[in-house]
CSV table of N, CA, C and O in Angstrom, one decimal:
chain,number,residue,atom,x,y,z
A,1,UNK,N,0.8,-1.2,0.0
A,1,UNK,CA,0.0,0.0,0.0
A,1,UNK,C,0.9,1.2,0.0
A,1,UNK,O,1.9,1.3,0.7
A,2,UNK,N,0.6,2.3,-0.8
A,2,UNK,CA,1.5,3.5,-1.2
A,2,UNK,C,1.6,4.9,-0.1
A,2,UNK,O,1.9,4.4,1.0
A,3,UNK,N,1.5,5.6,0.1
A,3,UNK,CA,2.2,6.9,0.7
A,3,UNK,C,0.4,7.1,0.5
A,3,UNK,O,-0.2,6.6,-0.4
A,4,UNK,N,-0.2,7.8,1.8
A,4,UNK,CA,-1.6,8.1,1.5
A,4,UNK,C,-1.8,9.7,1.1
A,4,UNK,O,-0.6,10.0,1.5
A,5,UNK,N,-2.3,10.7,0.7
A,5,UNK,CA,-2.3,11.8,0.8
A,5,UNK,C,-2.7,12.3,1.6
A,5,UNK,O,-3.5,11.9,2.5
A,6,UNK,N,-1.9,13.6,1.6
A,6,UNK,CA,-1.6,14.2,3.0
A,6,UNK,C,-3.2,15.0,3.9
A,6,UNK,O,-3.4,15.2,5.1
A,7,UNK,N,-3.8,15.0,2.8
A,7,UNK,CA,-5.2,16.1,3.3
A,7,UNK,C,-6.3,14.9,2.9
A,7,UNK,O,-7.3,15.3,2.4
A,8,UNK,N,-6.0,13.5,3.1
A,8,UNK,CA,-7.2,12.5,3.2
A,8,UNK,C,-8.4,12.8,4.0
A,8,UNK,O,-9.5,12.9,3.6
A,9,UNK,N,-8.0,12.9,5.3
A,9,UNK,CA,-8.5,12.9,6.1
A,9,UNK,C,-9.8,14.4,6.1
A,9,UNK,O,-10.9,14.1,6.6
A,10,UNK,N,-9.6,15.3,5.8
A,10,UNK,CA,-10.2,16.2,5.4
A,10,UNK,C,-11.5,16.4,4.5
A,10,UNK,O,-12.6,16.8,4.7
A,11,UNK,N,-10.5,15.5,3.0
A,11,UNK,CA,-11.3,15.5,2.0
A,11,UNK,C,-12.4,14.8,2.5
A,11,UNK,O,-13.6,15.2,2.4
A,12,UNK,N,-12.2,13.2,3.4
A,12,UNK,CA,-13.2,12.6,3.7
A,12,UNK,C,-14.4,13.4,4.5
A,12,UNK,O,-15.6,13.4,4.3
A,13,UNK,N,-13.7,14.1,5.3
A,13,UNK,CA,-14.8,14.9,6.1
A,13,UNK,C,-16.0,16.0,5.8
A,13,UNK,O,-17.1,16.3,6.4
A,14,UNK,N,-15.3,16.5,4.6
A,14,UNK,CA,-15.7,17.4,3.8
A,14,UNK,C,-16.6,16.6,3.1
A,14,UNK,O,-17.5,17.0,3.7
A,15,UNK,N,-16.9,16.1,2.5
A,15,UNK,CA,-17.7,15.0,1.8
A,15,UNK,C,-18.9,14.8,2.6
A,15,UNK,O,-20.1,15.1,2.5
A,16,UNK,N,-18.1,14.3,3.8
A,16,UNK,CA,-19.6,14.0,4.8
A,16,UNK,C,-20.1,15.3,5.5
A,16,UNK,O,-21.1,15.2,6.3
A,17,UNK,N,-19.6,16.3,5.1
A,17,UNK,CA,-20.2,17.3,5.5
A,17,UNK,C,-21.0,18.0,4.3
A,17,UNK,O,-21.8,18.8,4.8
A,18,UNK,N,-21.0,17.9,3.2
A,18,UNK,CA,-21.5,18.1,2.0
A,18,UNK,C,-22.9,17.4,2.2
A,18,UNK,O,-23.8,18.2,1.9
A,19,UNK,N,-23.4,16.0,2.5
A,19,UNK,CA,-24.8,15.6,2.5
A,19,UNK,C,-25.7,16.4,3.3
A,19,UNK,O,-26.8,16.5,2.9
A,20,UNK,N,-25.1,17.0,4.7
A,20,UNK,CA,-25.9,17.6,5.0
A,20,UNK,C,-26.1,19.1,4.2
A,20,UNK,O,-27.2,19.4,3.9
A,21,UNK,N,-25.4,19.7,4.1
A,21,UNK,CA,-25.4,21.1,3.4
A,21,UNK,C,-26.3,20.6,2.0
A,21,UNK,O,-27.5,20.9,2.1
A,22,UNK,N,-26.0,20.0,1.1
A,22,UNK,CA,-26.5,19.7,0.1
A,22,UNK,C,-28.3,19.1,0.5
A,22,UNK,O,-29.1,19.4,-0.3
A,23,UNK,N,-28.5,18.6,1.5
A,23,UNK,CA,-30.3,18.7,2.0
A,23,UNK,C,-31.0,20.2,2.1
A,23,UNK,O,-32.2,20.6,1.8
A,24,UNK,N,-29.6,21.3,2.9
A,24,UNK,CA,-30.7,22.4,3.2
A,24,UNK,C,-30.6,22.9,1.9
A,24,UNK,O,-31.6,23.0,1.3
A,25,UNK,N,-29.5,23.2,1.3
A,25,UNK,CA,-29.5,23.9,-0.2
A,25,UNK,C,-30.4,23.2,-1.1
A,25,UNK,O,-31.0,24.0,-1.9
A,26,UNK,N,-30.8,21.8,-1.3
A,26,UNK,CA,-31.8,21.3,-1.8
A,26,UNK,C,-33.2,21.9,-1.6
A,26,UNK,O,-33.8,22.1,-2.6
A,27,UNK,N,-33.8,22.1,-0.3
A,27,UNK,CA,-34.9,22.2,0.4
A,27,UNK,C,-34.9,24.4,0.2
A,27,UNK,O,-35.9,24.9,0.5
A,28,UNK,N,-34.2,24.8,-0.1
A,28,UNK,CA,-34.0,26.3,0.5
A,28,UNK,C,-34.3,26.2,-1.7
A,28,UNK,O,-35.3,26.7,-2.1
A,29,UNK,N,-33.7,25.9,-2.3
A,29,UNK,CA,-34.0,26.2,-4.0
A,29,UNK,C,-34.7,25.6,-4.1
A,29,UNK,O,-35.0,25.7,-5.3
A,30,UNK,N,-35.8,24.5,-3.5
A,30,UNK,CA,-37.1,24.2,-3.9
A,30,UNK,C,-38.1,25.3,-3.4
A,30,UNK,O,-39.1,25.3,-4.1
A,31,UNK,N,-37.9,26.3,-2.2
A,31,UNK,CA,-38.5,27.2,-1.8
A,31,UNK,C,-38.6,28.2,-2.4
A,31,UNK,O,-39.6,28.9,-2.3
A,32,UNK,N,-37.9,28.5,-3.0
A,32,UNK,CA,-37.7,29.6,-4.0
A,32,UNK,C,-37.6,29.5,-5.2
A,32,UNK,O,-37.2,30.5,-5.8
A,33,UNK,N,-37.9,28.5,-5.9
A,33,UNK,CA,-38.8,27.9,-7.3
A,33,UNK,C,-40.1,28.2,-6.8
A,33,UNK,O,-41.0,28.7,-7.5
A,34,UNK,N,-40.2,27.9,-5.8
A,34,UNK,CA,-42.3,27.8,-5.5
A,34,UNK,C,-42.2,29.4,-5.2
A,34,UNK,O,-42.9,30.0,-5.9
A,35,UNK,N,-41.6,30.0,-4.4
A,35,UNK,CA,-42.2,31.1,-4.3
A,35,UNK,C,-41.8,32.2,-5.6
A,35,UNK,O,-42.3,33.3,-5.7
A,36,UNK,N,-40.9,31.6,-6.5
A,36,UNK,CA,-40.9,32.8,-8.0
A,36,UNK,C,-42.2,32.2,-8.8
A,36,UNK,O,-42.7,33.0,-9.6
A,37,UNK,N,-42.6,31.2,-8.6
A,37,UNK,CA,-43.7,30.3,-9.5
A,37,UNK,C,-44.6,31.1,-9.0
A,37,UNK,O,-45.3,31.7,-9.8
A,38,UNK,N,-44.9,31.4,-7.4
A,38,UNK,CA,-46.6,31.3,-6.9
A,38,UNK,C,-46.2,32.7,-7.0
A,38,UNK,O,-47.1,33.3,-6.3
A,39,UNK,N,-45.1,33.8,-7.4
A,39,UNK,CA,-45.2,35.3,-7.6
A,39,UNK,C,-45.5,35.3,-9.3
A,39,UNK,O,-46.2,36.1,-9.9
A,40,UNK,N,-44.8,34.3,-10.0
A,40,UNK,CA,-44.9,34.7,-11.3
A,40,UNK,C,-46.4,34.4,-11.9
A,40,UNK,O,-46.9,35.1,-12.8
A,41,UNK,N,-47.2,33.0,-11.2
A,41,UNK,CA,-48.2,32.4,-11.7
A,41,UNK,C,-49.7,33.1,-10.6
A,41,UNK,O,-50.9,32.9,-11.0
A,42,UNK,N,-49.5,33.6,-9.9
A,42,UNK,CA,-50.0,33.6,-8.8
A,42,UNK,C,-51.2,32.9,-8.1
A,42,UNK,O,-52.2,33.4,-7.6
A,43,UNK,N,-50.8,31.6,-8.2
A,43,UNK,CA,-51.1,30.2,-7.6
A,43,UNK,C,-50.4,30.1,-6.2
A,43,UNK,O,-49.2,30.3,-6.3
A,44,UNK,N,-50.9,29.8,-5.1
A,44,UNK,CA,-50.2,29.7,-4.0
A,44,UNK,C,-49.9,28.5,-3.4
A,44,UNK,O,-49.2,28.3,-2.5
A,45,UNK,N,-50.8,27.7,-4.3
A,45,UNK,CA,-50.1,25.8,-4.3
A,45,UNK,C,-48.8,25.6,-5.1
A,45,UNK,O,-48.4,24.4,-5.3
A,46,UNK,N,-48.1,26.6,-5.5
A,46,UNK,CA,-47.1,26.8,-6.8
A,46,UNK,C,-46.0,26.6,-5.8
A,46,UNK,O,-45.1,25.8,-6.0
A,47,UNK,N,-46.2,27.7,-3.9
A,47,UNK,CA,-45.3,27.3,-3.4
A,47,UNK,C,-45.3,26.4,-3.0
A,47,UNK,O,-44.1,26.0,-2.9
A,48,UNK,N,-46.4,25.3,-2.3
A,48,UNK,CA,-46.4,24.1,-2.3
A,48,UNK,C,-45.9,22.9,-2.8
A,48,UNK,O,-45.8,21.8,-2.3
A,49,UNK,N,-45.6,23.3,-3.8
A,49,UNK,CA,-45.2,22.2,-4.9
A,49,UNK,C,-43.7,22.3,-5.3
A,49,UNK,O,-43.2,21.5,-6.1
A,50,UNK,N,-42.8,23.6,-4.5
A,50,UNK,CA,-41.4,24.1,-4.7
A,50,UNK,C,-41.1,23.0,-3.8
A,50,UNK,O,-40.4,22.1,-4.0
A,51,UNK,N,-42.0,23.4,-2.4
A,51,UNK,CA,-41.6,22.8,-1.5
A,51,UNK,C,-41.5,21.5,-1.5
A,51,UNK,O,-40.6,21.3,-0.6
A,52,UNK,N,-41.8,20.6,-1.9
A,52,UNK,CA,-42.2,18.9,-2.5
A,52,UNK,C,-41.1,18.8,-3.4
A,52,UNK,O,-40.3,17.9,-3.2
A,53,UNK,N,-40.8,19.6,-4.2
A,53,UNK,CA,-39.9,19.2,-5.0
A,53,UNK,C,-38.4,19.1,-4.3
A,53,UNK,O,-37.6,18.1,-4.3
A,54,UNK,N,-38.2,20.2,-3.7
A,54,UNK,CA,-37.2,20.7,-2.8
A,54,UNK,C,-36.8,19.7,-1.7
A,54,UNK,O,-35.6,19.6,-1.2
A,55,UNK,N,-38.0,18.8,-1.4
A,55,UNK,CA,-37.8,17.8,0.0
A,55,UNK,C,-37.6,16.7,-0.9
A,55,UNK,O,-36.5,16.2,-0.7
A,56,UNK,N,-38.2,16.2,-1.8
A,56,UNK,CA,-37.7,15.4,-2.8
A,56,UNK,C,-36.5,15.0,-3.5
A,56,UNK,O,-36.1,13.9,-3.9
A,57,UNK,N,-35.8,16.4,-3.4
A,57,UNK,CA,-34.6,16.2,-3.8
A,57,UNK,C,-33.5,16.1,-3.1
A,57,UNK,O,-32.5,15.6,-3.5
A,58,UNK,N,-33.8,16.6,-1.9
A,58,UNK,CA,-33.2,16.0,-0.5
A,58,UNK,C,-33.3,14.4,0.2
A,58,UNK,O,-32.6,13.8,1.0
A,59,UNK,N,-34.2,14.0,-0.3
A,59,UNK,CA,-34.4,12.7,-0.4
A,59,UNK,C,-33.7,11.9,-1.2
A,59,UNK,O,-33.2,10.9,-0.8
A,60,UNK,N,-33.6,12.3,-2.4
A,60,UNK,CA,-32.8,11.6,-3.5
A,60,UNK,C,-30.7,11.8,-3.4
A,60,UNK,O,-29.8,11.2,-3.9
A,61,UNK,N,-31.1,12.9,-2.3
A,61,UNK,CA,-29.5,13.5,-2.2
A,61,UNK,C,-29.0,12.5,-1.1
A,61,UNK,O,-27.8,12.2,-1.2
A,62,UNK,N,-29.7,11.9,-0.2
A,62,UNK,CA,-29.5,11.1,1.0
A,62,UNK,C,-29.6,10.0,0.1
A,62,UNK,O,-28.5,9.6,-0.1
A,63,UNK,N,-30.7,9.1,-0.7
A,63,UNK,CA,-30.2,8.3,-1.2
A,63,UNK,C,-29.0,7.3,-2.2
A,63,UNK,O,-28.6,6.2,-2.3
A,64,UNK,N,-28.8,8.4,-2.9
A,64,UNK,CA,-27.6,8.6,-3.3
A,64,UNK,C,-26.1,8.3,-2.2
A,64,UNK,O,-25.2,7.4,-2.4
A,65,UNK,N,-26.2,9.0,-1.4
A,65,UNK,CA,-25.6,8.5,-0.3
A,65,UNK,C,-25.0,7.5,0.5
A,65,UNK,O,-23.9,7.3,0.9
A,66,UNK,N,-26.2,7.1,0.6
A,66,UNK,CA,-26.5,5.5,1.7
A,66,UNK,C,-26.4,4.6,0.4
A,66,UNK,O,-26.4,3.4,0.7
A,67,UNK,N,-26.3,5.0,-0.9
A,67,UNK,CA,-25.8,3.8,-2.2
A,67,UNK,C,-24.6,3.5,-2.1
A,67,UNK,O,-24.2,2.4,-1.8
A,68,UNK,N,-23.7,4.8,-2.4
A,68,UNK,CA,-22.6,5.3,-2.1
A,68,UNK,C,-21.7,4.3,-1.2
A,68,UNK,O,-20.9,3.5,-1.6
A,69,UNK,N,-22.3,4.7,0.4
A,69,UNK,CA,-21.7,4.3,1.7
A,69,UNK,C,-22.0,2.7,1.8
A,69,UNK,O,-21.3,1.9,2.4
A,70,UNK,N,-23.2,2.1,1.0
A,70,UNK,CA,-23.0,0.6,1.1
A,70,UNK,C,-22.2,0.0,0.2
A,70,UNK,O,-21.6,-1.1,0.5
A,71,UNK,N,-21.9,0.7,-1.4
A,71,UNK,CA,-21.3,0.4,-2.1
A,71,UNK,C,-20.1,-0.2,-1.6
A,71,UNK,O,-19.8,-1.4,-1.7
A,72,UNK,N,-19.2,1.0,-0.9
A,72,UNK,CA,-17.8,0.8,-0.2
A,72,UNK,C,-17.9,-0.4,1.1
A,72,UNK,O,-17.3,-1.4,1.1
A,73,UNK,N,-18.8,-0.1,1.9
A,73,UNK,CA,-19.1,-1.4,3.1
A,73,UNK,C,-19.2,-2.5,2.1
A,73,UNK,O,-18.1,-2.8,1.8
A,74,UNK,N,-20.0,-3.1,1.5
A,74,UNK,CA,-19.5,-4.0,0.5
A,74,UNK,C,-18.2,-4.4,-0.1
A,74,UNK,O,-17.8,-5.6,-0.2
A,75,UNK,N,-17.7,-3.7,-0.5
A,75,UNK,CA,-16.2,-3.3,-1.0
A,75,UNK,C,-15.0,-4.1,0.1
A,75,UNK,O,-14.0,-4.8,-0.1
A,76,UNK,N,-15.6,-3.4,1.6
A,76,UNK,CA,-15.0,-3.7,2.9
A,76,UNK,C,-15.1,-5.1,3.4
A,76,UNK,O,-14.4,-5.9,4.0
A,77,UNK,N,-16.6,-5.3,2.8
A,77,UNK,CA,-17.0,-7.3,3.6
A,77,UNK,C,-16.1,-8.0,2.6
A,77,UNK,O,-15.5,-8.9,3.0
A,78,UNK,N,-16.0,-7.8,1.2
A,78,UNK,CA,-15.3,-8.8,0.6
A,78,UNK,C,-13.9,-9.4,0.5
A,78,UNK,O,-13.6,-10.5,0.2
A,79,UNK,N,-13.0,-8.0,1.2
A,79,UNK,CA,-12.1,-7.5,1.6
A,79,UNK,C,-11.3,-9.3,2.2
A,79,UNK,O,-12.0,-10.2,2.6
A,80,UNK,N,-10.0,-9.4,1.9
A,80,UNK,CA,-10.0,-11.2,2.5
A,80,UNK,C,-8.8,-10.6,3.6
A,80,UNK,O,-8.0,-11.5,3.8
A,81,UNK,N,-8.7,-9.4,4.3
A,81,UNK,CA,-8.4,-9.0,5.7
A,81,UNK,C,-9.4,-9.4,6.4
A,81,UNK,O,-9.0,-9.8,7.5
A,82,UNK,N,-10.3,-9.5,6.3
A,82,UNK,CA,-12.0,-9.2,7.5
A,82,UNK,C,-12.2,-11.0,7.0
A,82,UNK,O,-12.9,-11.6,7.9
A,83,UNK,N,-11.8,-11.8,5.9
A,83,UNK,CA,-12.9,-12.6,5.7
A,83,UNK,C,-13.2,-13.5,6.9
A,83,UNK,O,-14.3,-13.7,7.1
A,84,UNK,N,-12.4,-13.9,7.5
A,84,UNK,CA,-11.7,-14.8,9.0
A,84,UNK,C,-13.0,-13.8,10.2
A,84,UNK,O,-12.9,-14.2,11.3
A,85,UNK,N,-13.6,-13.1,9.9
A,85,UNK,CA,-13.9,-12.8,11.2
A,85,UNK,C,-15.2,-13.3,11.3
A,85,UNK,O,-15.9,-13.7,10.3
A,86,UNK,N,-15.7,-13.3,12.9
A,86,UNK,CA,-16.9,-13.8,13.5
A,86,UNK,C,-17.6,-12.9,14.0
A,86,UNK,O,-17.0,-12.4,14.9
A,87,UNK,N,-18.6,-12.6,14.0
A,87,UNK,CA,-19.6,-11.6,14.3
A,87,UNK,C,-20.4,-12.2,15.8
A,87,UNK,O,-21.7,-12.4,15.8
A,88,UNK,N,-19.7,-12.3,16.8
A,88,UNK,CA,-19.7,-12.9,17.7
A,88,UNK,C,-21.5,-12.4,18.8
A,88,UNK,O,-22.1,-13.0,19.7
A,89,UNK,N,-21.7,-11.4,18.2
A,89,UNK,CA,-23.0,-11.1,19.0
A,89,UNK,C,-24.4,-11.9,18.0
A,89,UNK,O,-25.5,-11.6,18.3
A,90,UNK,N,-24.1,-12.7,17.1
A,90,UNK,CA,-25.4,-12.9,16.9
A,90,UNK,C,-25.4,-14.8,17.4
A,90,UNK,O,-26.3,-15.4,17.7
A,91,UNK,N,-24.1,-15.2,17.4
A,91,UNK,CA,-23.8,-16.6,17.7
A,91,UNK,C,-24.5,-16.9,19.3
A,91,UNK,O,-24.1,-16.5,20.4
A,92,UNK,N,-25.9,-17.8,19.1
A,92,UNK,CA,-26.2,-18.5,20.1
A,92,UNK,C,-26.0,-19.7,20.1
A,92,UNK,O,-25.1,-20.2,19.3
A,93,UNK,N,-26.7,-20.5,21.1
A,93,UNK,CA,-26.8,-22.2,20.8
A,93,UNK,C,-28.3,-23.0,20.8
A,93,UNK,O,-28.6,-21.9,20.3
A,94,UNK,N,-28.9,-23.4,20.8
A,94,UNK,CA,-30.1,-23.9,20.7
A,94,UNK,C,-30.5,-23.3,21.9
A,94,UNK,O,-31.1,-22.3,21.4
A,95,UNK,N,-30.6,-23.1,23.2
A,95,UNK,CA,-30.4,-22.7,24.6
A,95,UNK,C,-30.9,-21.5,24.3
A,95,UNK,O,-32.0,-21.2,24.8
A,96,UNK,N,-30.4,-20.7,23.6
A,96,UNK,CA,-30.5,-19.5,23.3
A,96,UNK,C,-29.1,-18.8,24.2
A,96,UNK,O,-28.9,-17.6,24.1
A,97,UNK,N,-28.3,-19.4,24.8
A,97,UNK,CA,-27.4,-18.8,25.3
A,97,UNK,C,-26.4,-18.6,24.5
A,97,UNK,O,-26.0,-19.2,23.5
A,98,UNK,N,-25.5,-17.2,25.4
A,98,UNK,CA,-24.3,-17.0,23.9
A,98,UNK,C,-22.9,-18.2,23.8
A,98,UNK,O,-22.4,-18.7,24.8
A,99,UNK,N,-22.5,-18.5,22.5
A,99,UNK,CA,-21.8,-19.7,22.9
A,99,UNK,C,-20.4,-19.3,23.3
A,99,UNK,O,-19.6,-20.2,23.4
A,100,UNK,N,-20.2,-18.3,23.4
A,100,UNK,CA,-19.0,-17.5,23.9
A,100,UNK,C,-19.1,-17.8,25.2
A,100,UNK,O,-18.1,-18.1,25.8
A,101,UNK,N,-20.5,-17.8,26.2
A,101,UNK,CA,-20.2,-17.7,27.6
A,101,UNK,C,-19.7,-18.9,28.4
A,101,UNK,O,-19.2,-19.0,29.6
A,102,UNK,N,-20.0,-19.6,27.6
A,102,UNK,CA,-19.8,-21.6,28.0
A,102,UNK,C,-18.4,-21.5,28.7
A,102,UNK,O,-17.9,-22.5,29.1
């Protein structure tokens, strides 16, 4: 494995700080589509419908996301570092007791 870059740590953080920003900026330009609509059209379900859009796409911005973050966790389980491990909290025994406690 090679020399990592020096501002990794950063970029990652920035990223994860980007989904949230990227919900209110989503939700804040669907508000103001509906409200130039329901000034331009003067329908006042126009803002209604900014708003839906706006939450909508904050929706789609988080889904994207959680695609994203399972893609890589996937990426991680296949990984043949991790393959050897045991996920020790779900192992019972017919008992129902854990077989670790034996």
């Amino acid at each position: 494995m090679g020399k990592q870059p020096k501002y990794r740590k950063i970029i990652e953080g920035a990223e994860a700080l980007s989904l949230g920003v990227s919900i209110v900026v989503a939700i804040l330009i669907g508000v103001g589509i509906g409200i130039w609509m329901k000034n331009l059209f003067g329908y006042s379900w126009l803002l209604w419908l900014g708003v839906f859009w706006g939450v909508a796409a904050a929706g789609l911005n988080i889904y994207k996301a959680y695609q994203k973050q399972k893609k890589e966790l996937d990426e991680l389980k296949n990984d043949p570092k991790y393959k050897n491990y045991i996920d020790k909290s779900d192992e019972t025994d017919f008992e129902g007791q854990d077989v670790y406690e034996k």
